[in-house]
mmCIF file of C-alpha atoms in Angstrom:
data_model
loop_
_atom_site.group_PDB
_atom_site.id
_atom_site.type_symbol
_atom_site.label_atom_id
_atom_site.label_comp_id
_atom_site.label_asym_id
_atom_site.label_seq_id
_atom_site.Cartn_x
_atom_site.Cartn_y
_atom_site.Cartn_z
ATOM 1 C CA MET A 1 28.215 96.531 4.081
ATOM 2 C CA GLU A 2 28.032 92.735 4.065
ATOM 3 C CA LEU A 3 25.579 90.954 1.782
ATOM 4 C CA SER A 4 22.791 89.089 3.566
ATOM 5 C CA PHE A 5 19.938 87.038 2.191
ATOM 6 C CA GLU A 6 18.852 85.649 5.570
ATOM 7 C CA GLY A 7 15.095 85.431 6.043
ATOM 8 C CA ILE A 8 14.142 86.924 2.666
ATOM 9 C CA GLY A 9 10.946 85.284 1.424
ATOM 10 C CA GLN A 10 11.003 82.665 4.154
ATOM 11 C CA VAL A 11 7.938 80.402 4.181
ATOM 12 C CA ALA A 12 7.759 77.468 6.584
ATOM 13 C CA ALA A 13 5.391 74.555 7.105
ATOM 14 C CA THR A 14 5.077 71.735 9.640
ATOM 15 C CA PHE A 15 5.674 68.152 8.478
ATOM 16 C CA ALA A 16 5.834 64.736 10.119
ATOM 17 C CA THR A 17 9.321 63.222 10.177
ATOM 18 C CA GLN A 18 10.218 59.827 8.761
ATOM 19 C CA GLU A 19 10.234 57.451 11.744
ATOM 20 C CA ALA A 20 13.447 55.633 10.876
ATOM 21 C CA GLN A 21 15.337 58.935 10.668
ATOM 22 C CA GLU A 22 14.065 60.859 13.703
ATOM 23 C CA GLU A 23 17.374 60.540 15.535
ATOM 24 C CA LYS A 24 19.414 61.461 12.425
ATOM 25 C CA LEU A 25 17.545 64.700 11.693
ATOM 26 C CA SER A 26 18.820 68.037 12.939
ATOM 27 C CA ILE A 27 18.229 71.747 12.432
ATOM 28 C CA GLY A 28 19.766 73.062 9.215
ATOM 29 C CA GLN A 29 19.548 69.801 7.288
ATOM 30 C CA VAL A 30 18.045 69.678 3.802
ATOM 31 C CA VAL A 31 15.124 67.240 3.551
ATOM 32 C CA THR A 32 12.914 65.785 0.854
ATOM 33 C CA LEU A 33 9.336 64.495 0.872
ATOM 34 C CA THR A 34 9.440 60.801 1.748
ATOM 35 C CA ALA A 35 5.662 60.267 2.008
ATOM 36 C CA GLU A 36 2.538 62.401 2.100
ATOM 37 C CA GLY A 37 3.148 65.195 4.629
ATOM 38 C CA THR A 38 6.394 63.541 5.749
ATOM 39 C CA VAL A 39 10.022 64.616 5.333
ATOM 40 C CA GLY A 40 13.315 62.791 5.712
ATOM 41 C CA LEU A 41 16.880 62.821 4.434
ATOM 42 C CA GLY A 42 15.833 60.866 1.333
ATOM 43 C CA THR A 43 18.084 59.205 -1.192
ATOM 44 C CA ALA A 44 20.835 61.025 -3.052
ATOM 45 C CA GLY A 45 19.502 62.977 -6.019
ATOM 46 C CA ALA A 46 15.927 63.411 -4.745
ATOM 47 C CA ALA A 47 14.410 66.890 -5.037
ATOM 48 C CA PRO A 48 14.884 69.052 -1.922
ATOM 49 C CA CYS A 49 11.669 70.016 -0.121
ATOM 50 C CA GLY A 50 13.302 72.460 2.281
ATOM 51 C CA VAL A 51 15.517 72.978 5.323
ATOM 52 C CA ILE A 52 14.691 72.013 8.920
ATOM 53 C CA LEU A 53 14.200 75.072 11.136
ATOM 54 C CA ALA A 54 12.903 73.285 14.254
ATOM 55 C CA LEU A 55 12.295 69.750 15.539
ATOM 56 C CA GLU A 56 9.596 68.866 18.046
ATOM 57 C CA LYS A 57 9.334 65.887 20.414
ATOM 58 C CA ASP A 58 6.150 64.701 18.671
ATOM 59 C CA GLN A 59 8.041 63.732 15.482
ATOM 60 C CA LYS A 60 7.153 66.993 13.735
ATOM 61 C CA ALA A 61 9.524 69.367 11.963
ATOM 62 C CA THR A 62 9.188 72.989 10.909
ATOM 63 C CA VAL A 63 10.659 73.134 7.413
ATOM 64 C CA GLN A 64 11.527 76.233 5.379
ATOM 65 C CA VAL A 65 10.004 75.497 1.961
ATOM 66 C CA ASP A 66 10.617 78.836 0.231
ATOM 67 C CA GLY A 67 13.005 81.748 0.440
ATOM 68 C CA PHE A 68 16.770 82.131 0.752
ATOM 69 C CA VAL A 69 18.699 79.736 2.977
ATOM 70 C CA GLN A 70 22.293 78.599 3.485
ATOM 71 C CA VAL A 71 22.877 74.886 2.923
ATOM 72 C CA ALA A 72 25.855 72.545 3.050
ATOM 73 C CA TYR A 73 26.867 70.812 -0.160
ATOM 74 C CA THR A 74 28.831 67.650 -0.815
ATOM 75 C CA GLY A 75 30.529 66.095 -3.790
ATOM 76 C CA ASP A 76 33.440 66.986 -6.015
ATOM 77 C CA THR A 77 31.480 69.584 -7.978
ATOM 78 C CA ALA A 78 30.560 72.850 -6.263
ATOM 79 C CA PRO A 79 27.277 74.505 -7.238
ATOM 80 C CA THR A 80 27.754 77.516 -9.505
ATOM 81 C CA VAL A 81 26.068 80.873 -9.057
ATOM 82 C CA GLY A 82 22.898 81.183 -11.124
ATOM 83 C CA TRP A 83 20.121 78.695 -11.749
ATOM 84 C CA GLY A 84 21.209 75.129 -11.110
ATOM 85 C CA SER A 85 19.765 71.716 -10.403
ATOM 86 C CA LEU A 86 20.342 70.470 -6.849
ATOM 87 C CA GLY A 87 19.395 67.196 -5.202
ATOM 88 C CA VAL A 88 19.639 66.067 -1.596
ATOM 89 C CA ASP A 89 22.745 64.071 -0.732
ATOM 90 C CA GLY A 90 20.921 61.759 1.700
ATOM 91 C CA ASN A 91 22.896 63.132 4.669
ATOM 92 C CA GLY A 92 21.291 66.548 5.173
ATOM 93 C CA GLY A 93 23.059 68.525 2.459
ATOM 94 C CA VAL A 94 22.682 69.060 -1.266
ATOM 95 C CA GLN A 95 24.702 68.019 -4.279
ATOM 96 C CA VAL A 96 24.772 69.133 -7.886
ATOM 97 C CA ALA A 97 22.236 66.968 -9.737
ATOM 98 C CA SER A 98 22.987 65.877 -13.279
ATOM 99 C CA SER A 99 19.444 64.490 -13.518
ATOM 100 C CA GLY A 100 16.437 64.900 -11.275
ATOM 101 C CA GLY A 101 16.787 67.238 -8.329
ATOM 102 C CA ARG A 102 15.189 70.675 -8.319
ATOM 103 C CA SER A 103 16.039 73.940 -10.004
ATOM 104 C CA CYS A 104 17.236 76.496 -7.435
ATOM 105 C CA LEU A 105 18.681 79.981 -7.668
ATOM 106 C CA ILE A 106 22.212 79.837 -6.227
ATOM 107 C CA VAL A 107 23.372 83.298 -5.096
ATOM 108 C CA GLN A 108 26.545 82.571 -3.093
ATOM 109 C CA VAL A 109 29.007 79.687 -2.906
ATOM 110 C CA ASP A 110 31.748 79.258 -0.285
ATOM 111 C CA THR A 111 34.009 76.471 -1.533
ATOM 112 C CA ALA A 112 36.169 76.537 1.627
ATOM 113 C CA ALA A 113 33.176 75.967 3.927
ATOM 114 C CA LYS A 114 31.304 73.885 1.304
ATOM 115 C CA THR A 115 28.141 75.972 1.716
ATOM 116 C CA ALA A 116 25.839 77.742 -0.683
ATOM 117 C CA VAL A 117 23.032 80.267 -0.301
ATOM 118 C CA ILE A 118 20.084 79.187 -2.415
ATOM 119 C CA LYS A 119 16.519 80.259 -3.051
ATOM 120 C CA LEU A 120 14.239 77.305 -2.606
#
């Protein structure tokens, strides 16, 4: 039997998207709060808010804000399984944060694919 964390504890909310980034956003990207009720890619190291599940034509995004989700990571240091601090990378993924970021439970890491399954 294969391990699967997909959909466990998933909670989603609708946010406005940052105007300057509407064309850069896509499903599966990790976003951060950029203003009240608004998400965007943010700057590297900012705390992740969630992962985009859907994008609408009216500049709204459905964002998973809790539960287990697979994310892409960047940087030379791979996340390690257990509790770790992650920040957005500013391009739709996460990176290990030495300061700032957000504490997340990391349950799987695929270094070949550069993905991790985390609990937001």
